[in-house]
Coordinates of C-alpha atoms and ligand atoms in Angstrom, one line a residue:
X1 CA -50.0 -44.8 -78.9
X2 CA -51.8 -42.8 -76.1
X3 CA -53.9 -40.1 -76.9
X4 CA -55.5 -37.4 -74.9
X5 CA -59.2 -35.9 -75.3
X6 CA -59.5 -32.7 -73.8
X7 CA -63.5 -31.7 -73.1
X8 CA -66.2 -33.1 -71.3
X9 CA -69.5 -33.1 -73.6
X10 CA -71.2 -35.6 -76.1
X11 CA -68.9 -34.5 -78.7
X12 CA -65.8 -35.9 -76.5
X13 CA -67.7 -39.0 -76.1
X14 CA -68.1 -39.4 -79.5
X15 CA -64.5 -38.6 -80.5
X16 CA -63.3 -40.9 -77.8
X17 CA -65.6 -44.1 -78.5
X18 CA -64.3 -43.5 -82.1
X19 CA -60.4 -43.4 -80.9
X20 CA -61.2 -46.1 -78.5
X21 CA -62.4 -48.4 -81.4
X22 CA -59.0 -47.8 -83.3
X23 CA -56.0 -50.7 -83.2
X24 CA -53.6 -47.5 -82.9
X25 CA -54.7 -46.9 -79.6
X26 CA -53.0 -48.0 -76.2
X27 CA -53.9 -45.8 -73.7
X28 CA -56.6 -43.0 -73.8
X29 CA -57.3 -40.4 -71.4
X30 CA -59.8 -37.7 -71.2
X31 CA -59.7 -34.5 -69.6
X32 CA -62.0 -34.0 -67.7
X33 CA -64.3 -36.4 -69.3
X34 CA -67.9 -37.7 -68.3
X35 CA -69.3 -40.8 -67.1
X36 CA -69.7 -42.1 -70.5
X37 CA -66.1 -41.5 -71.1
X38 CA -65.2 -43.1 -67.6
X39 CA -66.3 -46.6 -69.4
X40 CA -64.0 -46.3 -72.4
X41 CA -61.1 -44.3 -71.2
X42 CA -59.4 -42.9 -68.1
X43 CA -60.8 -39.7 -66.8
X44 CA -58.1 -37.0 -65.3
X45 CA -59.7 -34.2 -63.6
X46 CA -58.0 -31.6 -65.5
X47 CA -59.4 -28.6 -66.4
X48 CA -59.4 -27.9 -70.6
X49 CA -57.6 -24.3 -69.7
X50 CA -55.2 -25.3 -66.9
X51 CA -52.3 -25.8 -69.5
X52 CA -49.5 -26.6 -67.1
X53 CA -51.9 -29.3 -65.6
X54 CA -52.5 -30.7 -69.0
X55 CA -48.6 -30.2 -69.7
X56 CA -47.5 -32.3 -66.5
X57 CA -50.3 -35.1 -67.5
X58 CA -48.8 -35.1 -71.5
X59 CA -45.3 -35.6 -69.9
X60 CA -46.8 -38.5 -67.2
X61 CA -48.6 -40.6 -69.3
X62 CA -46.5 -40.1 -72.3
X63 CA -49.3 -38.6 -74.5
X64 CA -48.6 -39.1 -78.2
X65 CA -51.6 -36.9 -79.8
X66 CA -53.9 -34.3 -78.1
X67 CA -57.4 -33.8 -79.4
X68 CA -58.5 -30.6 -78.6
X69 CA -62.9 -31.0 -78.1
X70 CA -64.0 -27.3 -77.2
X71 CA -62.9 -23.6 -78.9
X72 CA -62.0 -22.0 -75.2
X73 CA -58.3 -23.8 -75.0
X74 CA -57.8 -23.0 -78.8
X75 CA -59.1 -19.6 -78.5
X76 CA -56.7 -19.2 -75.6
X77 CA -53.6 -20.8 -77.0
X78 CA -53.2 -24.4 -76.1
X79 CA -51.6 -25.3 -79.1
X80 CA -49.0 -22.5 -78.9
X81 CA -48.3 -23.3 -75.5
X82 CA -47.5 -27.1 -76.6
X83 CA -45.1 -25.4 -79.8
X84 CA -43.6 -22.8 -77.6
X85 CA -42.6 -25.7 -74.9
X86 CA -39.3 -27.9 -75.3
X87 CA -40.8 -30.8 -74.0
X88 CA -44.5 -30.5 -75.2
X89 CA -43.5 -29.3 -79.2
X90 CA -43.1 -32.9 -80.7
X91 CA -46.6 -33.7 -79.3
X92 CA -48.9 -33.3 -82.1
X93 CA -52.2 -31.3 -81.3
X94 CA -55.4 -31.2 -82.9
X95 CA -56.8 -28.0 -83.4
X96 CA -55.7 -24.6 -84.8
X97 CA -52.9 -22.1 -83.5
X98 CA -54.1 -19.4 -81.8
X99 CA -54.2 -16.9 -84.5
X100 CA -56.5 -19.1 -86.7
X101 CA -58.4 -19.8 -83.8
X102 CA -59.7 -16.2 -84.0
X103 CA -62.0 -17.3 -87.2
X104 CA -63.9 -18.3 -84.1
X105 CA -63.0 -16.1 -81.4
X106 CA -64.1 -12.8 -83.5
X107 CA -66.6 -12.6 -85.5
X108 CA -65.2 -9.5 -87.1
X109 CA -61.5 -11.2 -88.1
X110 CA -63.8 -14.0 -89.8
X111 CA -65.7 -11.2 -91.6
X112 CA -62.7 -9.3 -92.4
X113 CA -61.0 -13.3 -93.7
X114 CA -64.2 -13.6 -95.7
X115 CA -64.0 -10.6 -97.6
X116 CA -60.2 -11.2 -98.3
X117 CA -61.0 -14.3 -100.2
X118 CA -64.3 -13.6 -101.4
X119 CA -66.4 -15.9 -99.2
X120 CA -69.9 -15.6 -99.5
X121 CA -71.4 -14.6 -96.5
X122 CA -73.9 -11.5 -94.9
X123 CA -73.0 -7.5 -95.9
X124 CA -71.9 -6.4 -92.5
X125 CA -70.2 -3.7 -90.8
X126 CA -68.7 -3.5 -87.2
X127 CA -69.0 -0.8 -84.4
X128 CA -67.4 0.2 -81.1
X129 CA -68.8 2.5 -78.4
X130 CA -66.9 5.1 -79.9
X131 CA -69.0 4.7 -83.3
X132 CA -72.2 3.8 -82.0
X133 CA -73.7 7.0 -83.7
X134 CA -72.4 5.5 -87.0
X135 CA -74.2 2.1 -85.8
X136 CA -77.8 3.8 -85.5
X137 CA -77.1 5.5 -88.9
X138 CA -76.1 2.0 -90.6
X139 CA -79.3 0.3 -89.2
X140 CA -81.3 3.0 -90.3
X141 CA -79.9 1.8 -93.9
X142 CA -80.5 -1.7 -93.3
X143 CA -84.0 -3.7 -93.5
X144 CA -85.6 -5.6 -90.4
X145 CA -84.6 -8.1 -89.2
X146 CA -81.8 -6.9 -87.6
X147 CA -78.6 -9.0 -86.8
X148 CA -76.3 -7.8 -83.9
X149 CA -73.5 -10.3 -83.0
X150 CA -71.0 -9.8 -80.1
X151 CA -67.7 -9.9 -81.5
X152 CA -65.9 -12.4 -79.4
X153 CA -66.8 -15.8 -77.8
X154 CA -70.3 -15.5 -75.6
X155 CA -71.0 -19.1 -75.2
X156 CA -73.3 -19.1 -78.4
X157 CA -75.6 -16.6 -76.7
X158 CA -73.9 -13.5 -78.6
X159 CA -76.4 -12.6 -81.4
X160 CA -79.9 -10.8 -81.2
X161 CA -81.8 -10.8 -84.0
X162 CA -84.5 -7.7 -83.8
X163 CA -87.7 -6.9 -85.7
X164 CA -87.8 -3.2 -84.7
X165 CA -85.4 -0.4 -85.4
X166 CA -85.6 1.1 -82.1
X167 CA -85.2 -2.1 -80.5
X168 CA -82.1 -3.0 -82.6
X169 CA -80.8 0.5 -81.3
X170 CA -81.4 0.0 -78.0
X171 CA -79.6 -3.4 -78.2
X172 CA -76.4 -1.8 -79.9
X173 CA -76.3 0.4 -77.0
X174 CA -76.7 -2.0 -74.6
X175 CA -73.9 -4.3 -76.0
X176 CA -71.6 -1.6 -76.7
X177 CA -72.1 0.6 -73.6
X178 CA -73.4 -1.8 -70.8
X179 CA -71.1 -4.7 -71.8
X180 CA -74.6 -7.0 -72.6
X181 CA -72.2 -9.7 -73.3
X182 CA -69.0 -8.8 -71.3
X183 CA -65.9 -7.9 -73.5
X184 CA -67.1 -10.1 -76.1
X185 CA -69.7 -7.4 -77.0
X186 CA -66.8 -4.4 -76.8
X187 CA -67.3 -4.7 -80.7
X188 CA -70.3 -5.3 -82.1
X189 CA -71.0 -6.9 -86.1
X190 CA -73.9 -5.5 -87.7
X191 CA -75.3 -8.3 -90.2
X192 CA -77.7 -8.4 -93.4
X193 CA -80.2 -11.1 -92.4
X194 CA -80.1 -14.1 -94.3
X195 CA -83.4 -15.8 -95.1
X196 CA -83.0 -19.5 -95.9
X197 CA -82.2 -22.9 -94.6
X198 CA -79.1 -23.8 -92.2
X199 CA -76.6 -26.6 -92.5
X200 CA -73.3 -27.2 -91.2
X201 CA -70.2 -28.4 -92.9
X202 CA -67.4 -30.3 -91.4
X203 CA -63.8 -29.8 -92.8
X204 CA -60.6 -31.7 -91.8
X205 CA -57.2 -30.2 -92.7
X206 CA -53.7 -30.1 -92.2
X207 CA -53.2 -26.9 -93.0
X208 CA -52.7 -27.7 -96.9
X209 CA -54.9 -30.7 -97.8
X210 CA -58.6 -30.6 -96.8
X211 CA -61.5 -33.4 -96.5
X212 CA -65.4 -33.0 -96.4
X213 CA -66.9 -34.8 -93.4
X214 CA -70.6 -35.8 -93.8
X215 CA -73.2 -32.4 -93.4
X216 CA -75.5 -32.5 -90.6
X217 CA -78.0 -30.1 -89.1
X218 CA -78.7 -29.2 -85.2
X219 CA -81.9 -28.0 -84.0
X220 CA -81.0 -24.9 -81.3
X221 CA -84.2 -24.0 -80.0
X222 CA -85.5 -25.7 -77.0
X223 CA -88.9 -25.8 -77.9
X224 CA -90.7 -28.0 -80.6
X225 CA -91.4 -25.9 -83.9
X226 CA -88.1 -24.1 -83.4
X227 CA -89.3 -21.9 -80.6
X228 CA -88.2 -20.6 -77.6
X229 CA -85.0 -20.2 -75.9
X230 CA -81.6 -21.1 -78.4
X231 CA -79.3 -24.2 -76.6
X232 CA -76.4 -25.6 -77.5
X233 CA -78.4 -28.2 -79.6
X234 CA -81.2 -30.2 -78.8
X235 CA -80.3 -32.9 -81.9
X236 CA -79.1 -33.4 -85.0
X237 CA -79.0 -35.5 -88.0
X238 CA -76.9 -36.5 -91.1
X239 CA -76.6 -36.3 -93.9
X240 CA -78.7 -33.0 -94.5
X241 CA -81.5 -33.9 -97.0
X242 CA -81.3 -31.0 -99.0
X243 CA -77.5 -30.7 -99.3
X244 CA -77.4 -32.5 -102.8
X245 CA -74.2 -33.2 -105.2
X246 CA -74.6 -29.7 -107.2
X247 CA -75.2 -27.6 -103.7
X248 CA -72.2 -29.6 -102.2
X249 CA -70.0 -28.8 -104.9
X250 CA -71.0 -24.8 -104.5
X251 CA -69.9 -25.4 -100.7
X252 CA -66.6 -26.8 -101.7
X253 CA -65.7 -24.8 -104.7
X254 CA -67.4 -21.1 -103.1
X255 CA -66.3 -21.6 -99.4
X256 CA -64.2 -24.7 -98.5
X257 CA -61.1 -24.5 -100.9
X258 CA -61.3 -20.5 -100.5
X259 CA -61.1 -20.9 -96.5
X260 CA -58.4 -23.5 -96.5
X261 CA -56.2 -21.8 -98.9
X262 CA -57.1 -18.6 -97.5
X263 CA -55.5 -19.9 -94.0
X264 CA -52.4 -20.5 -95.8
X265 CA -52.2 -17.5 -97.5
X266 CA -52.7 -15.3 -94.3
X267 CA -50.1 -17.6 -92.6
X268 CA -52.9 -19.0 -89.9
X269 CA -51.3 -22.6 -89.3
X270 CA -54.7 -24.9 -88.8
X271 CA -54.5 -28.5 -88.1
X272 CA -57.9 -29.8 -87.2
X273 CA -61.5 -29.1 -87.8
X274 CA -63.2 -26.5 -89.2
X275 CA -66.9 -26.1 -88.3
X276 CA -68.7 -23.9 -91.2
X277 CA -72.3 -22.6 -90.6
X278 CA -74.0 -22.4 -93.4
X279 CA -77.4 -20.8 -94.6
X280 CA -79.3 -21.9 -97.9
X281 CA -80.3 -18.8 -99.8
X282 CA -82.3 -19.7 -102.8
X283 CA -79.8 -21.9 -104.2
X284 CA -76.7 -20.8 -102.7
X285 CA -74.6 -21.5 -99.7
X286 CA -73.5 -18.5 -97.4
X287 CA -71.3 -18.6 -94.6
X288 CA -73.1 -17.5 -91.2
X289 CA -70.2 -18.3 -88.8
X290 CA -67.3 -20.4 -88.8
X291 CA -66.1 -22.5 -85.2
X292 CA -62.5 -23.8 -84.9
X293 CA -64.0 -27.3 -83.5
X294 CA -67.1 -29.8 -84.1
X295 CA -70.5 -29.4 -83.6
X296 CA -71.9 -30.8 -80.4
X297 CA -74.1 -32.7 -81.1
X298 CA -73.2 -32.4 -84.9
X299 CA -70.5 -35.0 -84.0
X300 CA -72.9 -37.2 -82.7
X301 CA -74.1 -38.2 -85.7
X302 CA -71.0 -37.1 -88.2
X303 CA -68.5 -39.2 -86.4
X304 CA -70.6 -42.7 -85.8
X305 CA -71.0 -42.5 -89.7
X306 CA -66.9 -42.2 -90.3
X307 CA -65.8 -45.8 -91.0
X308 CA -61.8 -44.7 -91.4
X309 CA -59.9 -45.4 -88.5
X310 CA -60.1 -42.1 -86.7
X311 CA -56.5 -42.4 -85.3
X312 CA -55.2 -42.8 -88.9
X313 CA -57.3 -39.4 -89.9
X314 CA -55.9 -37.5 -87.3
X315 CA -52.3 -38.5 -87.7
X316 CA -52.5 -37.5 -91.3
X317 CA -54.0 -34.6 -90.0
X318 CA -50.9 -33.9 -88.0
X319 CA -48.2 -35.1 -90.6
X320 CA -49.2 -33.1 -93.8
X321 CA -50.7 -36.0 -95.0
X322 CA -54.5 -35.9 -95.1
X323 CA -54.2 -36.2 -99.3
X324 CA -53.4 -39.5 -98.8
X325 CA -56.4 -40.7 -96.8
X326 CA -59.6 -41.9 -98.4
X327 CA -62.2 -41.0 -96.0
X328 CA -64.9 -44.1 -95.8
X329 CA -68.3 -43.0 -94.7
X330 CA -71.5 -45.4 -93.7
X331 CA -74.1 -44.5 -96.4
X332 CA -76.8 -44.8 -93.8
X333 CA -78.5 -41.7 -92.0
X334 CA -77.9 -41.0 -88.5
X335 CA -79.6 -38.8 -86.1
X336 CA -79.0 -37.7 -82.5
X337 CA -81.9 -36.7 -79.9
X338 CA -80.7 -34.9 -76.8
X339 CA -82.2 -35.2 -73.2
X340 CA -81.6 -32.0 -71.0
X341 CA -82.3 -31.3 -67.5
X342 CA -85.4 -29.5 -66.7
X343 CA -85.4 -25.9 -66.9
X344 CA -82.6 -25.7 -69.3
X345 CA -81.1 -23.5 -71.2
X346 CA -82.0 -21.3 -68.1
X347 CA -81.2 -22.3 -64.4
X348 CA -81.6 -26.4 -63.9
X349 CA -80.8 -28.7 -60.9
X350 CA -78.0 -31.1 -61.0
X351 CA -77.0 -34.4 -59.6
X352 CA -80.1 -36.3 -61.0
X353 CA -80.0 -39.9 -61.2
X354 CA -80.0 -41.1 -64.3
X355 CA -81.8 -44.8 -65.1
X356 CA -82.6 -46.8 -68.1
X357 CA -79.5 -46.7 -70.2
X358 CA -78.7 -50.3 -70.2
X359 CA -82.0 -51.1 -71.6
X360 CA -81.2 -49.1 -74.4
X361 CA -80.9 -51.5 -77.4
X362 CA -79.6 -50.7 -81.2
X363 CA -78.4 -47.1 -80.6
X364 CA -75.4 -45.3 -79.2
X365 CA -75.7 -43.5 -75.9
X366 CA -73.7 -40.8 -75.7
X367 CA -73.2 -39.1 -72.2
X368 CA -72.8 -35.1 -72.0
X369 CA -73.4 -33.6 -69.0
X370 CA -73.1 -36.6 -66.3
X371 CA -70.8 -37.5 -63.8
X372 CA -70.1 -40.9 -61.3
X373 CA -71.7 -40.0 -57.9
X374 CA -71.0 -42.8 -55.4
X375 CA -71.0 -45.5 -58.5
X376 CA -74.5 -44.0 -60.1
X377 CA -74.4 -41.6 -62.9
X378 CA -76.2 -38.6 -62.3
X379 CA -77.0 -35.6 -63.9
X380 CA -73.8 -32.8 -64.3
X381 CA -75.1 -30.2 -67.0
X382 CA -77.7 -28.6 -69.3
X383 CA -77.7 -31.2 -72.0
X384 CA -77.1 -34.7 -70.5
X385 CA -77.3 -37.7 -72.8
X386 CA -77.8 -38.1 -76.7
X387 CA -79.1 -40.8 -78.3
X388 CA -77.8 -41.7 -81.7
X389 CA -79.5 -44.0 -84.4
X390 CA -78.8 -45.2 -87.8
X391 CA -81.3 -45.8 -90.4
X392 CA -81.6 -46.2 -93.9
X393 CA -82.9 -42.4 -93.8
X394 CA -83.3 -39.9 -91.0
X395 CA -87.2 -41.0 -90.5
X396 CA -86.1 -44.4 -89.5
X397 CA -82.8 -43.5 -87.7
X398 CA -85.2 -41.1 -85.5
X399 CA -87.9 -43.7 -84.8
X400 CA -85.0 -45.5 -82.9
X401 CA -83.8 -42.8 -81.0
X402 CA -87.2 -42.0 -79.6
X403 CA -88.1 -45.3 -78.9
X404 CA -85.0 -45.6 -77.1
X405 CA -85.6 -42.0 -75.4
X406 CA -88.6 -43.8 -73.6
X407 CA -86.5 -45.8 -71.5
X408 CA -84.4 -43.1 -70.3
X409 CA -85.1 -41.7 -66.8
X410 CA -84.1 -38.7 -64.9
X411 CA -86.0 -36.0 -62.6
X412 CA -87.2 -33.0 -65.5
X413 CA -85.7 -34.8 -68.2
X414 CA -87.1 -32.9 -71.5
X415 CA -86.4 -33.7 -75.3
X416 CA -87.9 -32.0 -78.3
X417 CA -89.9 -34.7 -80.1
X418 CA -90.2 -32.9 -83.8
X419 CA -86.4 -33.2 -85.1
X420 CA -87.0 -33.3 -88.7
X421 CA -89.9 -31.6 -89.0
X422 CA -88.8 -29.0 -91.3
X423 CA -87.2 -31.4 -94.0
Ligands
AMP1 P1 -74.2 -17.2 -85.0 O1 -73.5 -17.5 -83.5 O2 -73.3 -16.5 -85.9 O3 -74.1 -18.8 -85.6 O4 -75.4 -17.1 -84.8 C1 -76.4 -17.8 -84.3 C2 -77.7 -18.1 -85.2 O5 -78.2 -16.9 -85.2 C3 -77.3 -19.0 -86.1 O6 -77.3 -20.1 -86.0 C4 -78.6 -18.7 -87.1 O7 -79.6 -19.3 -86.7 C5 -78.5 -16.9 -86.7 N1 -78.1 -16.0 -87.6 C6 -76.6 -15.6 -87.8 N2 -76.4 -14.5 -88.5 C7 -77.8 -14.7 -89.2 C8 -77.8 -13.7 -90.7 N3 -77.0 -12.9 -91.1 N4 -79.2 -13.9 -90.9 C9 -80.1 -14.8 -90.1 N5 -79.9 -15.6 -89.3 C10 -78.7 -15.6 -89.0
LIG2 N1 -74.5 -27.4 -82.2 C1 -73.9 -26.1 -82.7 C2 -72.4 -25.4 -82.0 O1 -71.7 -27.0 -82.0 O2 -72.1 -24.7 -81.9

């Protein structure tokens, strides 16, 4: 089969590598891809939201299956675009339709979905500029810290967690009246603060059946000890040691099953990945957020642990036969460490030459923000390269990732050296 992967990050490199290893794959294309995907697939200079260009590519290369990496095209309706086009409608797309992608596209929609289906999550209320005063009154009923969330997509930056009531009121005002996060904060969800440890659960669904992939935990802050600004993710480990079978059974019964059943009940067609951001409060799992895609860098530890043929799994999702799939998972732990550009997540430079990847042994190098320039691999984003390793436990795996990180070089390169410190 000919397969197209949309996206250009470490997640898409990891998905593409696994797809490239399937005997079912004839030709693999990645749009737009990065320097890493160009080694295992054909990169095509087409943006993930350029649906007409994607259509032309699918027809020209006789694509049989499309896998959508990031949330943006899903929230913009790429799946619906295929279904509504006579020439594309027979090409399966892995990723939910627009209506279901609102689980990530709108926090308010996600909260209402959870309430409707009795899925445990933080108590909340939502407000707009017209109900600012009610928002202030609601804040007064809560204890600090105060959690304010822009309703819409804000590139992972739309959440404020504030200690002081006045700061929280000011934050609410700037989100609602001064468009602090643009249109994304025209509606704001104010939530009860949940105190606990976070983890991510990844689910595959064909709309009826589901399979749970290995859990993972990512490290979002730029600084060691989980300090400083939020990033897309500085590394990840899988499995999560505290997610034992008792806890996983709760997650499945209280969250995963009601989510998949709820999508069906609400007539929200969903063929794709569900990324459930969870927090363990005491012994109970609660949902922090839904994403309608895989996590990045969590994919760089979850997908390498999948021993089953990914293409067969994706086809079962598209065909509604996921119940017939027996997912084979590598028992070993996997870790990934992300090398980022100096200055990230604030301003940083691009175009720095990357060296040393050829010296890396016994780990997998996943490219994130890289590109080929005059036959050299150069930096092209904040998160640049993830080094994934296996071990009998996450400590052994991390040691390998860190040893190999020392062989990698580009100007301004930075990575966190304390992953797993909290476990
Ligand atoms: P989100 O974009 O919803 O994932 O939120 C970003 C981050 O804010 C999460 O990864 C959590 O660390 C934190 N967060 C979000 N909601 C809450 C909450 N209700 N209580 C505590 N922390 C939260
Ligand atoms: N690593 C978190 C995310 O992909 O949203």
